Short mmCIF file of C-alpha atoms and ligand atoms in Angstrom, two decimals:
data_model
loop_
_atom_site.label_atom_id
_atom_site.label_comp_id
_atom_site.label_asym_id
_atom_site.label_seq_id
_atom_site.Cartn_x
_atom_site.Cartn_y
_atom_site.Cartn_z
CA UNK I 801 -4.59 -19.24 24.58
CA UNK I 802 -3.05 -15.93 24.39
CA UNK I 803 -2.62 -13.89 27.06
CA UNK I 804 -6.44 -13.05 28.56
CA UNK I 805 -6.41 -9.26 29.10
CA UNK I 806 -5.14 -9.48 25.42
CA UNK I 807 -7.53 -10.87 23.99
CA UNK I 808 -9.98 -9.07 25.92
CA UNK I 809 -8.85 -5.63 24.92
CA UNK I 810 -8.66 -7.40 21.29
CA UNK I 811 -12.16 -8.20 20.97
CA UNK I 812 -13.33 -4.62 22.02
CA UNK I 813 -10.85 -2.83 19.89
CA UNK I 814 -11.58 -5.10 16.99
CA UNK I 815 -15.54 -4.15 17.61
CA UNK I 816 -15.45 -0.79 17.93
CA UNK I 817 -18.85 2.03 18.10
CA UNK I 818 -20.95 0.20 15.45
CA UNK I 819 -21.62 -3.32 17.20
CA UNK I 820 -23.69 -0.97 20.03
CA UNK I 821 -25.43 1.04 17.48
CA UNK I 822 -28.79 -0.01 16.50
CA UNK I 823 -27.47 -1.34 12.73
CA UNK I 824 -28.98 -5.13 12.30
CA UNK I 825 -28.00 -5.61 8.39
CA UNK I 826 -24.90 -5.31 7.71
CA UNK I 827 -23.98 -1.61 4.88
CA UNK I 828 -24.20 -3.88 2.01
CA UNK I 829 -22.30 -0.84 0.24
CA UNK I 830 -19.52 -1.44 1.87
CA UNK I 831 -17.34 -4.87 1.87
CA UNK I 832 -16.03 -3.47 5.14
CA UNK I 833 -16.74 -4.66 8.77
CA UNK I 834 -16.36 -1.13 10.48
CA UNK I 835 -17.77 1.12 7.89
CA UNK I 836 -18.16 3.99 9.67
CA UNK I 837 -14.99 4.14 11.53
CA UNK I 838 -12.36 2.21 9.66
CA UNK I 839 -11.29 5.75 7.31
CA UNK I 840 -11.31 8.13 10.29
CA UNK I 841 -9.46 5.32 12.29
CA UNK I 842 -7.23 4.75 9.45
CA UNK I 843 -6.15 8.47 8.80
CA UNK I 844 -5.83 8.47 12.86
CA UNK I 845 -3.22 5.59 12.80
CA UNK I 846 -1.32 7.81 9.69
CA UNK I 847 -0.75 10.51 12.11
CA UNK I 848 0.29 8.68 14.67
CA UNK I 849 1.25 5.17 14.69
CA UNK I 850 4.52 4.23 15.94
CA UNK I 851 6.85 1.05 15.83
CA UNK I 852 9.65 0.48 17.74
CA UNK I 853 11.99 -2.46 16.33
CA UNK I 854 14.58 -4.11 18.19
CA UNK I 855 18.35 -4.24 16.34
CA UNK I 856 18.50 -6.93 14.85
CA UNK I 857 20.72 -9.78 14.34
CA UNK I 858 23.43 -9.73 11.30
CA UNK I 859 22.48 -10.53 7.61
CA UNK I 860 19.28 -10.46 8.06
CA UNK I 861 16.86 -11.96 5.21
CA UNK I 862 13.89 -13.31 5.02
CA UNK I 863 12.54 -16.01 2.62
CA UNK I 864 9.54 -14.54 0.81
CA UNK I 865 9.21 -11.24 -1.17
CA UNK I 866 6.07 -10.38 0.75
CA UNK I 867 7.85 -10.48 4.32
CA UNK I 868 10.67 -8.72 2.99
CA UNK I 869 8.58 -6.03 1.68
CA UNK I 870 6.46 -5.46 4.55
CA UNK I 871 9.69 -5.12 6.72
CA UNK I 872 11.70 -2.73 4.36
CA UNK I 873 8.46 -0.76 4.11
CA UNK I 874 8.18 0.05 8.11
CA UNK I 875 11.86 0.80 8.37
CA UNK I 876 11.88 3.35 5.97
CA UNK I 877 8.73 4.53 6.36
CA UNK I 878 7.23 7.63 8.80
CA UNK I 879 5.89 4.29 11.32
CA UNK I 880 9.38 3.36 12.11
CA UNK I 881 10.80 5.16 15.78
CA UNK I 882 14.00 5.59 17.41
CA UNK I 883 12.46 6.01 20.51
CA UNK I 884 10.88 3.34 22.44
CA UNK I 885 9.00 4.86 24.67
CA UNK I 886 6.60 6.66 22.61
CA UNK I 887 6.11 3.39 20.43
CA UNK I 888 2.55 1.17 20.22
CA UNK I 889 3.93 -1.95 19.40
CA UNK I 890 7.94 -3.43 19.13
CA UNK I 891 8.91 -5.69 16.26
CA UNK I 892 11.01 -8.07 17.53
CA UNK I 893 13.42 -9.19 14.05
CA UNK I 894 14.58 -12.30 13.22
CA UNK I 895 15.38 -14.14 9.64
CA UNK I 896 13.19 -16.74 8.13
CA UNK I 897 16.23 -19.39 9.48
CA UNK I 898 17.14 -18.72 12.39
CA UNK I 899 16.91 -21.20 15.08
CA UNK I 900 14.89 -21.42 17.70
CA UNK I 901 17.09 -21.62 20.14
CA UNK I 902 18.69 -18.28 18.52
CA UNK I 903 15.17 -16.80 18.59
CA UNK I 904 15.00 -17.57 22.55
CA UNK I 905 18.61 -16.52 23.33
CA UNK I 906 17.50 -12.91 20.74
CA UNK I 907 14.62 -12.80 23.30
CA UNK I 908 16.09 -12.99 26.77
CA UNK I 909 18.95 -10.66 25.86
CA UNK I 910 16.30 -7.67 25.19
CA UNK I 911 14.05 -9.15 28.04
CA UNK I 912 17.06 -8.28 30.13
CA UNK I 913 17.87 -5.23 28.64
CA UNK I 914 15.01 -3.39 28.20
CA UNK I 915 11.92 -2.67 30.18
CA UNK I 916 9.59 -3.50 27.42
CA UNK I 917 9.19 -7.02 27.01
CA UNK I 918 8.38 -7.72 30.45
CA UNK I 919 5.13 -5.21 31.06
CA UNK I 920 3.21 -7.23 28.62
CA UNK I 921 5.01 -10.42 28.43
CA UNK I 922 5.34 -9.77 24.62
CA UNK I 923 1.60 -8.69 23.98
CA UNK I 924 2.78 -5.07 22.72
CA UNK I 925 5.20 -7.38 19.89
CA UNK I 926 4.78 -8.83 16.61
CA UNK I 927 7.28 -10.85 14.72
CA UNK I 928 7.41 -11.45 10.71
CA UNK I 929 7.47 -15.20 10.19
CA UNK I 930 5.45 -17.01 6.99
CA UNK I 931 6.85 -20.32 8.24
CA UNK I 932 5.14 -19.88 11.75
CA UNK I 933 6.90 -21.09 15.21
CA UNK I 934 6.58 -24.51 16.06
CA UNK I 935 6.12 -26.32 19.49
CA UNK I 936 8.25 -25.58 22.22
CA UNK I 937 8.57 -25.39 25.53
CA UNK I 938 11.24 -23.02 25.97
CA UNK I 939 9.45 -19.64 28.12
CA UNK I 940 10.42 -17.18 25.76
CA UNK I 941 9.50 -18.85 22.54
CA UNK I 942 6.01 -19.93 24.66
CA UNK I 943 5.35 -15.91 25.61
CA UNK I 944 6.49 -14.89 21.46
CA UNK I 945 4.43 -17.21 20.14
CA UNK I 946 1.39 -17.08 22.44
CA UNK I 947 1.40 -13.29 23.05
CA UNK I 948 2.96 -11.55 20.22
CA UNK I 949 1.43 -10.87 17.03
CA UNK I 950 2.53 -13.33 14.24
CA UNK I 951 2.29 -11.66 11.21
CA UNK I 952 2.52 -14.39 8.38
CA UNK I 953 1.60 -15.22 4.82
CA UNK I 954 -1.67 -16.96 3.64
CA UNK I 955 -2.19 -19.64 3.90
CA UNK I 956 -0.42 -19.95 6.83
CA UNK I 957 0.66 -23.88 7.38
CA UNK I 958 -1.29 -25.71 9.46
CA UNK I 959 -1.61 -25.09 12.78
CA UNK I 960 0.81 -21.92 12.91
CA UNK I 961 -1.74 -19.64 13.19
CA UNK I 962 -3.56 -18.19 15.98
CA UNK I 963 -7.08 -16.55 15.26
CA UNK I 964 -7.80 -13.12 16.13
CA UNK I 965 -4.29 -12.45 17.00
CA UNK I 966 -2.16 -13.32 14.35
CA UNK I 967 -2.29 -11.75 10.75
CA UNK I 968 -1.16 -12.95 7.20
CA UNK I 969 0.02 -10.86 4.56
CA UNK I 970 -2.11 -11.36 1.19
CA UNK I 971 0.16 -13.11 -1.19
CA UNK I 972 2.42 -10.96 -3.14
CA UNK I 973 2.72 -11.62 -6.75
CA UNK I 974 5.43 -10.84 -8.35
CA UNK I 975 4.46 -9.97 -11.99
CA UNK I 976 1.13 -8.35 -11.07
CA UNK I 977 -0.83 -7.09 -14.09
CA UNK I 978 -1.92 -3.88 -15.44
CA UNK I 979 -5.21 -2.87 -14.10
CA UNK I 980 -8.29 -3.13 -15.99
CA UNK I 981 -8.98 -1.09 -18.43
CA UNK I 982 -12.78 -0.93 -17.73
CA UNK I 983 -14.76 -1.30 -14.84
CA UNK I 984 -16.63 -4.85 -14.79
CA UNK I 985 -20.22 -3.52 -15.06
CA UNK I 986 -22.34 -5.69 -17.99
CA UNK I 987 -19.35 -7.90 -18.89
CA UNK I 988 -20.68 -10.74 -20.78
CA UNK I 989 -19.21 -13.82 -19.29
CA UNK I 990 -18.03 -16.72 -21.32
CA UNK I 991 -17.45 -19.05 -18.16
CA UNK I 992 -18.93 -19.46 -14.84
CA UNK I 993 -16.10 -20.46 -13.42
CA UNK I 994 -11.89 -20.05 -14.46
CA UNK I 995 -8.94 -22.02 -13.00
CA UNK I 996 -5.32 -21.86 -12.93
CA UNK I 997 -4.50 -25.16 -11.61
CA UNK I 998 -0.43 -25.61 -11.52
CA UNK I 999 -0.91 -29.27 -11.36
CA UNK I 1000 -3.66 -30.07 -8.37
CA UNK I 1001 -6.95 -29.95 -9.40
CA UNK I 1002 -8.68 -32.40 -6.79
CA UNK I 1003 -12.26 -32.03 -7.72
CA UNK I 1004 -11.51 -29.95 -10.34
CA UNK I 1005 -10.77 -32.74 -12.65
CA UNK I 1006 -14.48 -33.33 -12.79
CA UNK I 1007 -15.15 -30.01 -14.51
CA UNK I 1008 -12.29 -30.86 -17.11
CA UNK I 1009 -14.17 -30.52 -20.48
CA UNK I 1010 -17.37 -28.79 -18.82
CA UNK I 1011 -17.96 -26.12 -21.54
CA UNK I 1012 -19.12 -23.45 -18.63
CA UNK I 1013 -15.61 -23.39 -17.63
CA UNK I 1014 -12.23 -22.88 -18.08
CA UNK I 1015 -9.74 -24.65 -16.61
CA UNK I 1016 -5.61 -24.70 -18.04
CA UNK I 1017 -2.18 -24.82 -15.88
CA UNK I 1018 -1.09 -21.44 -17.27
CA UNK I 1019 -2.24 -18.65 -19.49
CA UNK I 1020 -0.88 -18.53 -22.96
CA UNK I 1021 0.19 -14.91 -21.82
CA UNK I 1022 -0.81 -12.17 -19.94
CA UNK I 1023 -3.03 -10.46 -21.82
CA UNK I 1024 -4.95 -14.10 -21.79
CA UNK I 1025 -4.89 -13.97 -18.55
CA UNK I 1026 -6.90 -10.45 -18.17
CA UNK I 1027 -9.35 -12.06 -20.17
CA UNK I 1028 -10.02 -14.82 -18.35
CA UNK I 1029 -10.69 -12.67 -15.25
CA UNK I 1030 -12.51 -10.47 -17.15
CA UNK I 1031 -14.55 -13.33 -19.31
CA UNK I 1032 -15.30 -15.15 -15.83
CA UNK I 1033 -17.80 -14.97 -13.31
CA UNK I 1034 -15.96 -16.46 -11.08
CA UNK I 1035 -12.31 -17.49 -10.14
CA UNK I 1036 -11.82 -20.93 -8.49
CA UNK I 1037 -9.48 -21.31 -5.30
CA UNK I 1038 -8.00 -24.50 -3.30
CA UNK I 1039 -7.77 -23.35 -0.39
CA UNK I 1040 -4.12 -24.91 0.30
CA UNK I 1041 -3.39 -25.02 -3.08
CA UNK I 1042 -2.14 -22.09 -4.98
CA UNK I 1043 -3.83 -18.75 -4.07
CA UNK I 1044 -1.66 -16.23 -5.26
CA UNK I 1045 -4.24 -14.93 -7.54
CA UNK I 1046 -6.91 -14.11 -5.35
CA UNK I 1047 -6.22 -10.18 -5.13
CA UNK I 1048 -5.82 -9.83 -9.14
CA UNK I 1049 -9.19 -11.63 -9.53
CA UNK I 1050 -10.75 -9.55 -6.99
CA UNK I 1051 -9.67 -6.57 -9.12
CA UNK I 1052 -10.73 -7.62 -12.38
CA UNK I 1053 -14.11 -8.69 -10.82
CA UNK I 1054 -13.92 -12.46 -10.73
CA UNK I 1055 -15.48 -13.39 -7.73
CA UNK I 1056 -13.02 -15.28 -6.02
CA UNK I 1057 -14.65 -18.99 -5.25
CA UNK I 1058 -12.60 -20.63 -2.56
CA UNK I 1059 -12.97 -24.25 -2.61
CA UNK I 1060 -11.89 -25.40 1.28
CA UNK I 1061 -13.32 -28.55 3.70
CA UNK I 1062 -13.51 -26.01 6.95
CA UNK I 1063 -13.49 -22.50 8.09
CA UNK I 1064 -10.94 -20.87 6.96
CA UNK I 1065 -9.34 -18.42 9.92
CA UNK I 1066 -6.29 -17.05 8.12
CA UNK I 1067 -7.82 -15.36 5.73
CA UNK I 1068 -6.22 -11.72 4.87
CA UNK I 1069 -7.72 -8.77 6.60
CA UNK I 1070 -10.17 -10.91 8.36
CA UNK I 1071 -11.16 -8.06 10.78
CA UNK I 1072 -11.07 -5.44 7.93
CA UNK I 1073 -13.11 -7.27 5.45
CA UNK I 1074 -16.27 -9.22 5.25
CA UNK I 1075 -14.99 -11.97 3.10
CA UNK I 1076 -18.42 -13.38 2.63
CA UNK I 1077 -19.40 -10.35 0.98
CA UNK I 1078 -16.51 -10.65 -1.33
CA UNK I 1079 -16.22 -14.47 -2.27
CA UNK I 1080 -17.91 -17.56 -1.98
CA UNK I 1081 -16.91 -20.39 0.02
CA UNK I 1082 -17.41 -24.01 -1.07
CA UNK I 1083 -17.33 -27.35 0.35
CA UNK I 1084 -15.53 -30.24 -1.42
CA UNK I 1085 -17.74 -32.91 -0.59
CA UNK I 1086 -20.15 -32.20 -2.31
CA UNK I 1087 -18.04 -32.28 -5.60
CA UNK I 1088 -18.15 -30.68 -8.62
CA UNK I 1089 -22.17 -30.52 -8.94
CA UNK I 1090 -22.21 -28.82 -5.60
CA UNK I 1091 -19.76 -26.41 -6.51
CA UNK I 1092 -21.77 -25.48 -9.75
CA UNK I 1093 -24.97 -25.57 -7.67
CA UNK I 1094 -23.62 -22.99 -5.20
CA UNK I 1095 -21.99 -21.00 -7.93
CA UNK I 1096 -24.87 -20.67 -10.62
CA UNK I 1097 -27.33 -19.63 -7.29
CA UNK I 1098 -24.82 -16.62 -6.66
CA UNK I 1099 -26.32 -14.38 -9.25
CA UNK I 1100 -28.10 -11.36 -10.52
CA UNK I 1101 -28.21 -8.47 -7.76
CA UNK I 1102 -26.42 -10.67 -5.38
CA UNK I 1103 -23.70 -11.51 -7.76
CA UNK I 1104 -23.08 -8.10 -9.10
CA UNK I 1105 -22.84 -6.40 -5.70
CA UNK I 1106 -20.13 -9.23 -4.54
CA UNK I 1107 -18.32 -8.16 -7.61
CA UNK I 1108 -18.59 -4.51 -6.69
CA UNK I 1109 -16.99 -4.66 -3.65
CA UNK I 1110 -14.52 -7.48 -4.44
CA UNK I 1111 -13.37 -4.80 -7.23
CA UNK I 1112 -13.48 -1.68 -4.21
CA UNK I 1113 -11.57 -4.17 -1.55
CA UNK I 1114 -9.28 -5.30 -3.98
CA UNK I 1115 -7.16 -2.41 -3.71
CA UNK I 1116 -5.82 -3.83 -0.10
CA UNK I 1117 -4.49 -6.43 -1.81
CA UNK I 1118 -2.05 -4.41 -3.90
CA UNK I 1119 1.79 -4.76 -2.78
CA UNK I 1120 3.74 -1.23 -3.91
CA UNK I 1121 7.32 -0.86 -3.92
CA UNK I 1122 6.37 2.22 -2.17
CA UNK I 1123 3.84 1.82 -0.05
CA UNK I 1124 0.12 4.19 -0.77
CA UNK I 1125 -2.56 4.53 1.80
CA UNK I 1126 -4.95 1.88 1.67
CA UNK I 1127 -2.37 -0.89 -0.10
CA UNK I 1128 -1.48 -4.30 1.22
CA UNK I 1129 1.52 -2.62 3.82
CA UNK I 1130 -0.83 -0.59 5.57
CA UNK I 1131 -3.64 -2.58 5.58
CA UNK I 1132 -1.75 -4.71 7.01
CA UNK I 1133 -0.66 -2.42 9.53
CA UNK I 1134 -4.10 -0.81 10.19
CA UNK I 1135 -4.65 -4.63 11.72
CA UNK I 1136 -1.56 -3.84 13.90
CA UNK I 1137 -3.12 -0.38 14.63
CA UNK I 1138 -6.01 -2.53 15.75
CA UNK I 1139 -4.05 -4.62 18.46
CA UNK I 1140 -2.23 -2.31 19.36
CA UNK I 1141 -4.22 -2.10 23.15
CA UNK I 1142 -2.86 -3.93 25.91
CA UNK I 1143 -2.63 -3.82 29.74
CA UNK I 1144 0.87 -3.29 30.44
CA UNK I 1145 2.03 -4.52 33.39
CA UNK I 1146 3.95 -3.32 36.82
CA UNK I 1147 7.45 -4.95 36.70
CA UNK I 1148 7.23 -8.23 38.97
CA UNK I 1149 8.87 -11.14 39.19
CA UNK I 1150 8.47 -14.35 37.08
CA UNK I 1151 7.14 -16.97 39.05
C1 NAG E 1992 12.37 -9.28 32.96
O1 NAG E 1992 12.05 -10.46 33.67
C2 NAG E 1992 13.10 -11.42 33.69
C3 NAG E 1992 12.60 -12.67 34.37
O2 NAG E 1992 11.55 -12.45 35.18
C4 NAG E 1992 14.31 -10.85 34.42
O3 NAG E 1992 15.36 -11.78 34.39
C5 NAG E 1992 14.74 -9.59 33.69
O4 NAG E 1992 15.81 -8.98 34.38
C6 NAG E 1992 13.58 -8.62 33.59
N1 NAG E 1992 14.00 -7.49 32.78
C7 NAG E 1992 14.11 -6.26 33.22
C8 NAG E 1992 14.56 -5.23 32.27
O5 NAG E 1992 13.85 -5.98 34.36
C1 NAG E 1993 -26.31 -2.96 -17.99
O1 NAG E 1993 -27.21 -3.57 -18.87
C2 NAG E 1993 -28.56 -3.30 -18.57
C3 NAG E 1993 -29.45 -4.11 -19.51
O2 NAG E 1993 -28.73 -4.68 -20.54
C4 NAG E 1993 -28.82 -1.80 -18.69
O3 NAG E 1993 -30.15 -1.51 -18.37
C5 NAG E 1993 -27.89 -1.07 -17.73
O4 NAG E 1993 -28.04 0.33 -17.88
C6 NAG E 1993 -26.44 -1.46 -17.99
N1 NAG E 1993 -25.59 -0.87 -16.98
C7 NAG E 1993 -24.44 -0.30 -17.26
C8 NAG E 1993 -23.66 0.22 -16.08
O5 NAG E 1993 -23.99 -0.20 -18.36
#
């Protein structure tokens, strides 16, 4: 569990003023959870967000594109500080290999040196890590990986992932595509459902031949590849499997359809978003007929309002090389913003 007064102070910052108005349904205009205060929060956390990050250790890299990004973009950018004490939150640096032991002896030598660490027992720190922290009993690696936020990629691997206090980044794709040229309204679509497989297909298989949909390892090219998004209703997902294309689709208005056996907590923007409003969600067992069932009921009003705001949340998903309000960086960080509450403590003694 992470630390209690954390998650406390989590829950009520991550449902702020609307939860206690009188607002049953959810604003089905909006694919947001907070739509009322998530833009005047947002431009509040542009003026004055700060990050503190510790110096960190020599050669530093990390092993994905969308870690590295993220980091380069809050050093250089107007969130970074010199000065701790007027920072929110402290990133505490390390690269993608170092060892855990390093990672413990990196932690006690700022423990000791600075005041920070202690009033919060790392709640007031994230760490960048897409490979997660495993099991160990060591008391700084316990406090970094219970308290501190983990930010991480999706999907994160199992078990390396803490809901409600960690965060993934959405999956950065390196050759993105030109946007759409026109906005998805009245497309006529040649196939319920599209699938870029790269090799696992699981259930998938079964819809091999199916005429309603399209299903190929790669696109001939990219311009092929618009087309599919653009010719399908919607864009098929195993969850575990490749999922790199889920913010593209969401842009070109192919309703993502995320095929997955149980909850799925790692999602991106999780408490930004309401995913459900966005994509559909579908069961394996049930196999292919299920999936069809579940996608062919999606449809009419329903359907064309999930594409609507897939298309208006897909700009989250966008990775710049320098970063614009509203992008995958600070949406990203707006989730920081959103933890960034904690009790911090009176220095005492460890027990
Ligand atoms: C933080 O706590 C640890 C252990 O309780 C102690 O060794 C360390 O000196 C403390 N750090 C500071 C800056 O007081
Ligand atoms: C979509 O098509 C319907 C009927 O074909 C038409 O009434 C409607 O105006 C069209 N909407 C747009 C945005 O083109």
């Amino acid at each position: 569990m992470a630390n209690p007064f954390f998650s406390l102070l989590l829950f009520l910052s991550l449902f702020p003023t609307p939860s206690l108005q009188s607002k049953p349904l959810p604003d089905l205009t909006s694919p947001y959870l907070s739509p009322s205060t998530i833009f005047p929060n947002f431009q509040k956390m542009l003026r004055t967000f700060k990050i503190f990050t510790y110096e960190p250790p020599k050669d530093f890299t990390f092993n994905t594109p969308a870690e590295s990004l993220f980091y380069s973009s809050l050093l250089n950018g107007p969130f970074a500080t010199q000065n701790p004490n007027e920072a929110h939150l402290f990133l505490v640096p390390f690269p993608s290999d170092l060892s855990t032991r390093s990672i413990s002896r990196f932690i006690r030598d700022f423990r000791t040196e600075h005041p920070y660490w202690n009033r919060t027992l790392g709640a007031d720190h994230f760490y960048i890590s897409c490979a997660g922290l495993g099991y160990e009993s060591d008391r700084n690696l316990v406090e970094l990986k219970k308290n501190s936020v983990q930010i991480s990629c999706f999907p994160t691997p199992h078990g390396k992932f803490i809901p409600h206090k960690d965060i993934t980044l959405p999956p950065l794709n390196p050759s993105p595509l030109a946007p759409p040229q026109a906005p998805p309204n009245n497309r006529s679509s040649r196939y319920l459902g599209y699938f870029k497989s790269n090799g696992q297909v699981g259930l998938l298989n079964q819809l091999n031949g199916d005429p309603e949909f399209m299903i190929e390892s790669e696109p001939s090219d990219e311009l092929t590849y618009a087309e599919r998004l653009e010719g399908s209703q919607f864009c098929l997902f195993l969850y575990g499997g490749d999922v790199s294309g889920i913010g593209e689709a969401l842009r070109f208005g192919c309703v993502p359809a995320v095929i997955t056996d149980c909850p799925i907590q790692d999602l991106p923007f999780m408490d930004v978003l309401v995913w459900s409003e966005i994509a559909v969600f579908v069961g394996r067992g049930g196999g292919a007929e299920e999936l069809k069932g579940v996608l062919r009921r999606t449809c009419g009003d329903k359907y064309e309002r999930m594409r609507a705001l897939g298309v208006t949340a897909s700009q989250h998903f966008v990775w710049n090389a320098s970063p614009q309000s509203y992008d995958a960086f600070h949406t990203v960080l707006y989730q920081l913003w959103l933890r960034r509450h904690t009790i911090r403590y009176a220095r005492r003694e460890w027990s």
